[in-house]
Coordinates of C-alpha atoms in Angstrom, one line a residue:
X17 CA -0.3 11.0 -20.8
X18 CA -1.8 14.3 -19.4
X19 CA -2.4 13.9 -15.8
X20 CA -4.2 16.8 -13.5
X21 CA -4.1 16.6 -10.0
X22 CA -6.0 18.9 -7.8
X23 CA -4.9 19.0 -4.3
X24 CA -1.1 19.5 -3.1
X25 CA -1.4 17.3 0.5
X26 CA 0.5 14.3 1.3
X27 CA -1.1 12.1 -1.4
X28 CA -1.4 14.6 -4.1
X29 CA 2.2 15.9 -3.9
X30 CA 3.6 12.3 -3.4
X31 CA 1.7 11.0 -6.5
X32 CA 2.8 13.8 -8.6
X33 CA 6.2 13.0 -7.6
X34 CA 6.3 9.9 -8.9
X35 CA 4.5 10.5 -12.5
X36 CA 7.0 13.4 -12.8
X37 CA 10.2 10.5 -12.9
X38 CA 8.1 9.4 -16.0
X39 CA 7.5 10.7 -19.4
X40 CA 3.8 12.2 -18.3
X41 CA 2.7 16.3 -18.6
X42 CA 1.7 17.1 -14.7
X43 CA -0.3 20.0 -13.6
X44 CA -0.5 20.0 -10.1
X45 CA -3.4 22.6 -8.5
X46 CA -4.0 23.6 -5.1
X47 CA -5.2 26.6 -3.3
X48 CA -2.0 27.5 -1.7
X49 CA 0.5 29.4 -3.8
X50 CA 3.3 28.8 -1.3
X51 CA 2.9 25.4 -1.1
X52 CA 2.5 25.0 -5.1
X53 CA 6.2 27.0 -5.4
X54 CA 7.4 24.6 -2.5
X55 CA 6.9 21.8 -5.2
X56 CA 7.7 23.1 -8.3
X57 CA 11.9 23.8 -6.9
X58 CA 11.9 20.3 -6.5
X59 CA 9.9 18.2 -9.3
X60 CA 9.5 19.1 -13.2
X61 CA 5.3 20.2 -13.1
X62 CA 2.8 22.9 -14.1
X63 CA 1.7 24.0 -11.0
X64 CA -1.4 26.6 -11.0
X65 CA -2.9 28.5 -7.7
X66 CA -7.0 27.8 -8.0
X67 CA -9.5 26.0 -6.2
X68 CA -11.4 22.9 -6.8
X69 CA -14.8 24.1 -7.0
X70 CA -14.3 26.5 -9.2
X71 CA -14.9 25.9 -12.9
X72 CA -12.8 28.5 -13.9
X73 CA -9.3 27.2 -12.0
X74 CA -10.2 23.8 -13.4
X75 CA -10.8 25.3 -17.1
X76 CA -7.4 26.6 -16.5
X77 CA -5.4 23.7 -15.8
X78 CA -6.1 22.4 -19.5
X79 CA -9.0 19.9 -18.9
X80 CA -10.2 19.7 -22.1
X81 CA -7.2 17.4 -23.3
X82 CA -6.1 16.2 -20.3
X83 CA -6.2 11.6 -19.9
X84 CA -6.2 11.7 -16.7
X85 CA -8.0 13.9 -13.8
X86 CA -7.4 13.2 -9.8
X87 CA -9.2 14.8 -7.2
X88 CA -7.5 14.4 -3.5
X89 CA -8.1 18.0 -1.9
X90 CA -9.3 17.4 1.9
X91 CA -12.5 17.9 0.9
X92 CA -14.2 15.2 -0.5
X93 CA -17.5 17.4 -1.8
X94 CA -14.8 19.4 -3.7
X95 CA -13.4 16.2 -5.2
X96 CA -16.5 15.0 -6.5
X97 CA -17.7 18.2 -7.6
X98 CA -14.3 18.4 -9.3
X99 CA -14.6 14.9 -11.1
X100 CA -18.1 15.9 -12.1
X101 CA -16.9 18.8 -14.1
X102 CA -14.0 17.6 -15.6
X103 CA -15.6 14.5 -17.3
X104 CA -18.3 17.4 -18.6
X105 CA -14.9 18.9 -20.3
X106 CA -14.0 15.5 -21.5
X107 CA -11.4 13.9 -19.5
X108 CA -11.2 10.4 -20.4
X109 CA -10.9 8.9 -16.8
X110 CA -11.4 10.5 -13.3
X111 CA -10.6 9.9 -9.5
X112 CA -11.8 11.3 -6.5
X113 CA -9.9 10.7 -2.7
X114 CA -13.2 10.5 -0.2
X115 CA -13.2 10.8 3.9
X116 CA -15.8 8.5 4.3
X117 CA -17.2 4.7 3.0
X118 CA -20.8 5.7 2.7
X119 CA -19.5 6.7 -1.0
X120 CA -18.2 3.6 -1.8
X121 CA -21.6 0.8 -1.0
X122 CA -23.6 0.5 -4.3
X123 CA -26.2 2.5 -4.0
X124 CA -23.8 5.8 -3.7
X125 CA -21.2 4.3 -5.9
X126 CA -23.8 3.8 -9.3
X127 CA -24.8 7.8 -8.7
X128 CA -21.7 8.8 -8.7
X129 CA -20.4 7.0 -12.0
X130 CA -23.5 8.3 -13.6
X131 CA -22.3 11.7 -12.6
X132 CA -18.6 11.3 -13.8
X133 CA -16.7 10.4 -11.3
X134 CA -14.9 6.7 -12.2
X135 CA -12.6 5.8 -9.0
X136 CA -13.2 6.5 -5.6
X137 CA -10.0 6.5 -3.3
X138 CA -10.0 6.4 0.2
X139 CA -6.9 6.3 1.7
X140 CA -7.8 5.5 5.8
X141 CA -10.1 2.8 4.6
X142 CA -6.9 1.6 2.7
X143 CA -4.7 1.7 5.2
X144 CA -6.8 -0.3 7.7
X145 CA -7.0 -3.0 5.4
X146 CA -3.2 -3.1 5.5
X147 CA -3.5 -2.8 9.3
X148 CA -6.1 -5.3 9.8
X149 CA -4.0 -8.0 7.4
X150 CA -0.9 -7.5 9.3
X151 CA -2.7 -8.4 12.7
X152 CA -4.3 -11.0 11.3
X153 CA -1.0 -12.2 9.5
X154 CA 1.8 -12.4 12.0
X155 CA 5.3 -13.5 10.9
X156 CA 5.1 -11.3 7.7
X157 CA 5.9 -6.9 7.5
X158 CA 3.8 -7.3 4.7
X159 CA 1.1 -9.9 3.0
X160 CA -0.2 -8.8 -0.3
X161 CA -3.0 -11.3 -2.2
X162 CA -3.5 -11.6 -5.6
X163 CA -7.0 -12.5 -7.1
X164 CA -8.3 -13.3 -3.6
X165 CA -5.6 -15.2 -2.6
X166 CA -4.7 -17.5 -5.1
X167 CA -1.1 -16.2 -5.4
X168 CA 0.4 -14.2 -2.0
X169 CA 3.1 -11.8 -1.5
X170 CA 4.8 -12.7 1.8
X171 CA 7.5 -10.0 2.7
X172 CA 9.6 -11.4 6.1
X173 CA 12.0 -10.2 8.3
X174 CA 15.4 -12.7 8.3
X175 CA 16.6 -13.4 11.7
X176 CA 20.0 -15.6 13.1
X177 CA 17.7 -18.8 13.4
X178 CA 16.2 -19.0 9.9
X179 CA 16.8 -21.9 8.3
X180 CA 17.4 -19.8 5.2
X181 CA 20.0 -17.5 6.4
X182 CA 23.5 -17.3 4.4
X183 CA 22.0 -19.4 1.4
X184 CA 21.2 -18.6 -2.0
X185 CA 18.4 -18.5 -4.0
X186 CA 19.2 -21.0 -6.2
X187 CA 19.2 -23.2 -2.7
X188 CA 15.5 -21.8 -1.9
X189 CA 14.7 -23.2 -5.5
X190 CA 16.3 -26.9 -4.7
X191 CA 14.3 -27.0 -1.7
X192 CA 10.7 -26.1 -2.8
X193 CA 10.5 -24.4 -6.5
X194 CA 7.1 -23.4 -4.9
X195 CA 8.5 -20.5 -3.5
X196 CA 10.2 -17.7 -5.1
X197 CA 12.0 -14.6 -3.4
X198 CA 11.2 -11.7 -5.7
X199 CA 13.2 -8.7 -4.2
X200 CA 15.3 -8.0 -0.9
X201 CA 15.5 -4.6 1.0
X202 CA 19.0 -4.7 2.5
X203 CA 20.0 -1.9 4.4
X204 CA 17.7 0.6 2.9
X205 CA 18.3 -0.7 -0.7
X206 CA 16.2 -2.6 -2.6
X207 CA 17.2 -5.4 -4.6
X208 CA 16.0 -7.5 -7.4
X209 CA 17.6 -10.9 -6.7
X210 CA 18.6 -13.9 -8.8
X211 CA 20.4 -17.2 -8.4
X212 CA 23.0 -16.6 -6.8
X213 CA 21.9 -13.8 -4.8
X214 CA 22.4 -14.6 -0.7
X215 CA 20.0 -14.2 1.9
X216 CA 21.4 -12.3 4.7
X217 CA 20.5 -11.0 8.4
X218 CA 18.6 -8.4 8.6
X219 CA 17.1 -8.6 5.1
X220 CA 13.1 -8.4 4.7
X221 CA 12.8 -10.7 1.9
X222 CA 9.6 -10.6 -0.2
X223 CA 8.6 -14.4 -1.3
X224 CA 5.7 -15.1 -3.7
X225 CA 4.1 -18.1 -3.2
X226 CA 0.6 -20.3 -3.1
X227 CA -1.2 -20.3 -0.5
X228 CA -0.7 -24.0 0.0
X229 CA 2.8 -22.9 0.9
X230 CA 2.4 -20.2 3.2
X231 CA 3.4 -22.2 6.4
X232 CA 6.7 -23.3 4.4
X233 CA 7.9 -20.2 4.1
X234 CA 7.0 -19.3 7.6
X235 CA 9.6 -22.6 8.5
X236 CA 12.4 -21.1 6.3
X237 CA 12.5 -18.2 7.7
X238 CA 12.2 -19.5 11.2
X239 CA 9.1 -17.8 12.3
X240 CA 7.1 -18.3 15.3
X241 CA 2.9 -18.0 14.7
X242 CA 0.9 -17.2 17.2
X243 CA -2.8 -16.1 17.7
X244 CA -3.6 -12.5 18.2
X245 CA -6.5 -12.3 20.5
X246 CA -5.6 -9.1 22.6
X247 CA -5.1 -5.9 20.4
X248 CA -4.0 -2.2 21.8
X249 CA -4.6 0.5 19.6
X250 CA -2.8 4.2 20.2
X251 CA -5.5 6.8 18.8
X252 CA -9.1 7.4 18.2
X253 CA -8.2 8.3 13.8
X254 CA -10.6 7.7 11.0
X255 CA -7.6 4.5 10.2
X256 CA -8.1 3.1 14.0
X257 CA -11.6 3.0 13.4
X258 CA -11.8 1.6 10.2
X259 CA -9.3 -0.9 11.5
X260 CA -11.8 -2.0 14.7
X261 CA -14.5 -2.4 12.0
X262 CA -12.1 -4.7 10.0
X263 CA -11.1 -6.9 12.9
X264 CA -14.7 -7.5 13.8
X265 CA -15.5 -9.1 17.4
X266 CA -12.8 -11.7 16.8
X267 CA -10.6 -9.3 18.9
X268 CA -10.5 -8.0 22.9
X269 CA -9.7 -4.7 21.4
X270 CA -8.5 -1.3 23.7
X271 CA -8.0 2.1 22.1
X272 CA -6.5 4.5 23.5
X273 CA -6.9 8.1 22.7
X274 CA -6.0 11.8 24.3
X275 CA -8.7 13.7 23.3
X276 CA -11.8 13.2 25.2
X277 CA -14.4 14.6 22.4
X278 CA -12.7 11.9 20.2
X279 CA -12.6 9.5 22.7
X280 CA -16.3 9.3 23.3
X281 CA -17.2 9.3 20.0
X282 CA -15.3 6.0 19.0
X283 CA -16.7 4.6 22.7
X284 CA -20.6 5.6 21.6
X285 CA -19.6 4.0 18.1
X286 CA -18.0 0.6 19.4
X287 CA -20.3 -1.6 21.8
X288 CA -17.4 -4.5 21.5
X289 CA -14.5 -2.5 22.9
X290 CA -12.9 -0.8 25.6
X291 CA -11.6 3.2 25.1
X292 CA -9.6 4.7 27.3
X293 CA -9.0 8.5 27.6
X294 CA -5.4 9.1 28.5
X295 CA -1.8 9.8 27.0
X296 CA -0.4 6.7 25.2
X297 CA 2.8 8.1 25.8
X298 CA 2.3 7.8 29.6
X299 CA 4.4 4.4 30.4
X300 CA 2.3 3.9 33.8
X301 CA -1.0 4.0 31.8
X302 CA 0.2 1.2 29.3
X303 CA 1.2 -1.0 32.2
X304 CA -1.7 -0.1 34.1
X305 CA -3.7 -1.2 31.0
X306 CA -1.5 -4.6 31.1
X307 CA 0.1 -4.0 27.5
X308 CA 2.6 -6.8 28.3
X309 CA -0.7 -9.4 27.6
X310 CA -1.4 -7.9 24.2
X311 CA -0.4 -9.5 21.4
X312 CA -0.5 -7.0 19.4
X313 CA 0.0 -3.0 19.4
X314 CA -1.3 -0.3 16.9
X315 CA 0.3 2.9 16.7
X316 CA -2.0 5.3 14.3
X317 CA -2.0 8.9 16.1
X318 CA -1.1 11.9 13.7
X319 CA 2.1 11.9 14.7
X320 CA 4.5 9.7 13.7
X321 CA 6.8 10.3 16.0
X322 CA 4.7 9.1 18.5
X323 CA 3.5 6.1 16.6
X324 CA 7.4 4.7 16.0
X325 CA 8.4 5.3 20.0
X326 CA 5.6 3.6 21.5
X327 CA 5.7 0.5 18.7
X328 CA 9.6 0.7 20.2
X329 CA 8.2 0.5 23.8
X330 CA 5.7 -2.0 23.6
X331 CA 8.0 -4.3 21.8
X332 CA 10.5 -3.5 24.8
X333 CA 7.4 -4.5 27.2
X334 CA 6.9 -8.2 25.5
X335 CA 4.3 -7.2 22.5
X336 CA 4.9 -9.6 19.4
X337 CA 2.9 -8.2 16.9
X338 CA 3.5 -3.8 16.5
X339 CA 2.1 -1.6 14.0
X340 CA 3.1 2.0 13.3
X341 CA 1.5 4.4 11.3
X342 CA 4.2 6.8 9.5
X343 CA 3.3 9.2 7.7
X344 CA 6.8 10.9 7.2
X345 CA 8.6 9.1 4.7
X346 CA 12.0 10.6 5.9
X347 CA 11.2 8.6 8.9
X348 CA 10.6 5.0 7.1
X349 CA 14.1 4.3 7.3
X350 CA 14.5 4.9 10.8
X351 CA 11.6 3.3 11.8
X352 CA 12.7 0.4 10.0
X353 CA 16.0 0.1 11.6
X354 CA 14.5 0.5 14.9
X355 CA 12.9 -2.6 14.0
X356 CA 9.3 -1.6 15.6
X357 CA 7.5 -4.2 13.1
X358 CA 5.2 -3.3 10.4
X359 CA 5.0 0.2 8.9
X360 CA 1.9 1.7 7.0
X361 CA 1.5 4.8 5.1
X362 CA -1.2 6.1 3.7
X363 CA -0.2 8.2 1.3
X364 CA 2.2 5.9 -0.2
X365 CA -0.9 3.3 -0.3
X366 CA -3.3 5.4 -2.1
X367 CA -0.9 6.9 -4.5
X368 CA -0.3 3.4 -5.7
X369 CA -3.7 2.4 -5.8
X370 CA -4.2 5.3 -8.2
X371 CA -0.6 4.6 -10.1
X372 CA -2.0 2.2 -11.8
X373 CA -4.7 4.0 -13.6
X374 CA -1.4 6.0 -15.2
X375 CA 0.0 3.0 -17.3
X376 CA -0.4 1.9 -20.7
X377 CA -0.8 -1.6 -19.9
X378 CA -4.0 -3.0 -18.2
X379 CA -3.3 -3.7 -14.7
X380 CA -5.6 -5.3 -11.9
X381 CA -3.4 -4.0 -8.9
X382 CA -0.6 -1.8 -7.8
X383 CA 1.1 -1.8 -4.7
X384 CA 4.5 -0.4 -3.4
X385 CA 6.6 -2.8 -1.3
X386 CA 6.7 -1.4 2.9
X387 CA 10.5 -0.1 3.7
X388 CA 11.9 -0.7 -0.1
X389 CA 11.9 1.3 -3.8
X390 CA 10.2 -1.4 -5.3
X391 CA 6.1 -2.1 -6.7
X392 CA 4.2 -5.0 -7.5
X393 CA 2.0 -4.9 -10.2
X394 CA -0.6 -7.6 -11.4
X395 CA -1.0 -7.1 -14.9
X396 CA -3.6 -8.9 -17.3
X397 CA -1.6 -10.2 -20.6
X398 CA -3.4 -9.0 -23.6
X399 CA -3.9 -11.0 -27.0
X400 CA -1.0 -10.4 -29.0
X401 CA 1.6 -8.6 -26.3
X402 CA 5.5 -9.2 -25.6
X403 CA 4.9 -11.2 -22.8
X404 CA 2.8 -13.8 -24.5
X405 CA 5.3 -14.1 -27.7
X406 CA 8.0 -16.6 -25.9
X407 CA 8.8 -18.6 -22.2
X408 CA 9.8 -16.1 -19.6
X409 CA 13.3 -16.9 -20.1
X410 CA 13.6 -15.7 -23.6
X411 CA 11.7 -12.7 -22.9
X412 CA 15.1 -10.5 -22.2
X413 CA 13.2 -9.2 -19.3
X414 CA 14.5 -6.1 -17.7
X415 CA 17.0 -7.2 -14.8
X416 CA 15.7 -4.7 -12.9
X417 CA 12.2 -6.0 -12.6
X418 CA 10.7 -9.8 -12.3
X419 CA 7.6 -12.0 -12.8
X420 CA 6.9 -13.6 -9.3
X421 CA 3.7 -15.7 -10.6
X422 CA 0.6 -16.1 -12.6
X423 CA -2.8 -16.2 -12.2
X424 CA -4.5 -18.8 -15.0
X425 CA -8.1 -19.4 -14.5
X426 CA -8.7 -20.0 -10.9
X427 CA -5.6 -21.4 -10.3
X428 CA -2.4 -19.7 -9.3
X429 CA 1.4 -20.4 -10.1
X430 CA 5.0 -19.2 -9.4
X431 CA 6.7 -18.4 -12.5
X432 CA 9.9 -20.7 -13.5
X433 CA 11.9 -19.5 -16.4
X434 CA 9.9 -22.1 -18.8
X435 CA 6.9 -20.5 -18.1
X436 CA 5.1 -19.5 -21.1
X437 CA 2.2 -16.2 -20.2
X438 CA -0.8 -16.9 -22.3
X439 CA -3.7 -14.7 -23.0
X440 CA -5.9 -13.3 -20.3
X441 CA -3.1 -14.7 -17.4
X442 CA -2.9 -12.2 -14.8
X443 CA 1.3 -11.9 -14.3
X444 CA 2.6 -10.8 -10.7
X445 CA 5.2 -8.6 -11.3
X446 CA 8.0 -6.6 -9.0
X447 CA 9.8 -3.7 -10.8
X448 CA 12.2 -1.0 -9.2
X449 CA 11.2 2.8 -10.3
X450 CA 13.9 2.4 -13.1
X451 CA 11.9 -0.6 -14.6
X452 CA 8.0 0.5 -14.7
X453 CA 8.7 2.4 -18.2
X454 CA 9.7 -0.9 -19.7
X455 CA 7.3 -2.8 -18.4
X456 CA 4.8 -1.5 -20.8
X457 CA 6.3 -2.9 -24.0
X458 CA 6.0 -6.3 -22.7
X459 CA 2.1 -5.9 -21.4
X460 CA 0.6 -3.0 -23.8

């Protein structure tokens, strides 16, 4: 596949990274020639100096036979105007990164397919639905549902006092074959597990399960759930926002933010919440704003420095339930074994959301897993494809991937190994990097 991508920022140059580990011809274009040679040292590409808006650059970057063409400059006029042009030259499918959700309601949304442009991506509004789930969702670093809920992806911190701790899968099985641990981040390595795999301390295990079974898994793994009432959010961003709009008036919500423009814009935007100008880094503002009563903190300034200290501190002070926005991926891992709670980034969000759009197989969703190498993917089986032809455990699936579940009708299951994938099943699957390629023999 032929892939553009025009903008080199966090999202384009991530994506790009990842189609280059795969058999795809990348162009990456951007405006800055310093930043384009930046990238090139470091990943196999085309990179070509041009801007957006200009028909020329874009003619120049092979259009014409390209499968693929994704706008995610800063500039979301630029994106679409992009899109526009490249469908005119005959690009088969297009996607646009936009900085605001008027774009995305229907009326917007039917104008701009008519135009050419196919996908709309926007990363904040993405993130804040990761935000607003994991508030909403305590006990889990990560909640993913699958055909609104009918299967869910429950990734868990294990602790001294789960139940769980020091046994093997095959043990989970006996207990409830409801529940199915699908891959293990241990120490800043991701595993696929199997039978005789061992849950150990310290490991975020990723379960997938019904939603019948959601409070079971909570008991295995020895979590407490609680009810957020009093959130604390650290920055006035386009993500905090979005967020306070997702949480609704369900929430006593606080934000606090430096800049005093900022701050009274969010105030004059929110009726239902309190903002507070002031340094979140100040310790004697967050006690003075009683952040040992919240129950949960929000950490999504620009920086993410700043966002993994103060999720630190306010887990010192008594907060449950922390949040950090990180943005520098170097930084996961720390973050991580700082153990500040859950972690979001943006990028890494909507450069999966647009993954998908890359593969051969038809696939509803793509997600990465938080703190781990691995995705999950929810493929739809096609009439007459591998994984319809025998049960899962004839398959020879790759051992570095692994069905979690399946979607049939309005029902959802977790896959055993006699679990036969029909036609039109939607199949829950968690691959590492090394697997995706094969995946698409099995759904294409």
């Amino acid at each position: 596949m032929k892939v553009v991508i025009v903008g080199a920022g966090e999202v384009g140059t991530h994506l790009a990274k990842m189609l280059s580990k795969e058999d795809h011809d990348i162009v990456l274009m951007d405006e800055d020639a310093d930043k384009l040679h930046h990238i090139s040292s470091q990943v196999d590409l085309l990179t070509i100096t041009g801007y957006a808006n200009s028909f020329r650059d874009l003619k120049e970057t092979g259009l014409s036979k390209a499968d693929l063409f994704i706008a995610v400059t800063p500039y979301e006029e630029r994106n679409i105007f992009a899109c526009v042009q490249a469908k005119d030259m005959g690009v088969q499918r297009t996607v646009a990164r936009i900085n605001q959700g008027e774009y995305l309601t229907d009326k917007y949304r039917e104008k701009l397919l008519n135009l050419g442009v196919d996908e709309l991506i926007y990363p904040e509004s993405l993130a804040a639905k990761e935000i607003a789930s994991s508030v909403k969702q305590v006990g889990t670093r990560q909640m993913i549902e699958f055909s609104q809920g009918k299967l869910i992806l429950m990734g868990v911190k294990i602790r001294e006092n789960a139940p769980i701790l020091n046994k093997t899968l095959e043990d989970l099985t006996s207990v409830n074959n409801d529940i199915r641990a699908v891959a293990i981040n241990r120490e800043s390595e991701t595993i696929i597990p199997y039978g005789k795999d061992m849950i150990m301390n310290g490991d975020i295990v990723f379960f997938i399960t019904t939603r019948a079974n959601q409070n079971r898994v909570f008991e295995m793994a020895g979590k407490e759930i609680f009810a957020v009432r009093n959130v604390m959010i650290l920055g006035g961003s386009r993500i905090a926002q979005k967020t306070v709009e997702r949480l609704g008036d369900s929430y006593n919500i606080k934000v606090i933010e430096s800049d005093k423009v900022r701050s009274q814009k969010v105030a004059d935007r929110f009726e239902n919440i309190l903002v507070i100008q002031g340094d979140g880094r100040n310790l004697d503002l967050l006690k003075e704003e009683r952040i040992e009563r919240m129950d949960a903190f929000i950490a999504v300034t620009g920086n993410s420095e700043t966002n993994i200290l103060s999720c630190h501190l306010a887990k010192t002070m008594g907060v449950k339930r922390t949040v950090a926005e990180v943005e520098n991926i170097d930084f996961m891992g720390i973050a991580e074994s700082m153990d500040i709670g859950s972690i979001i980034n943006k990028k890494l969000i909507a450069a999966s959301y647009i993954y998908k759009y890359t593969l051969g197989a038809k696939v509803a969703q793509a997600k990465c897993l938080t703190a781990s190498d691995a995705e999950v993917f929810e493929f739809i089986a096609k009439e007459g494809s591998k994984i319809t032809e025998h049960p899962i455990r004839d398959l020879a699936f790759p051992d570095d991937a692994k069905i979690g579940g399946y979607i049939r009708g309005t029902k959802g299951f977790v896959a055993k190994g006699d679990t036969h994938i029909q036609e039109n099943d939607k199949v829950v699957v968690f691959a590492l990097p090394s697997a995706i390629k094969k995946l698409d023999k099995y759904f294409k």
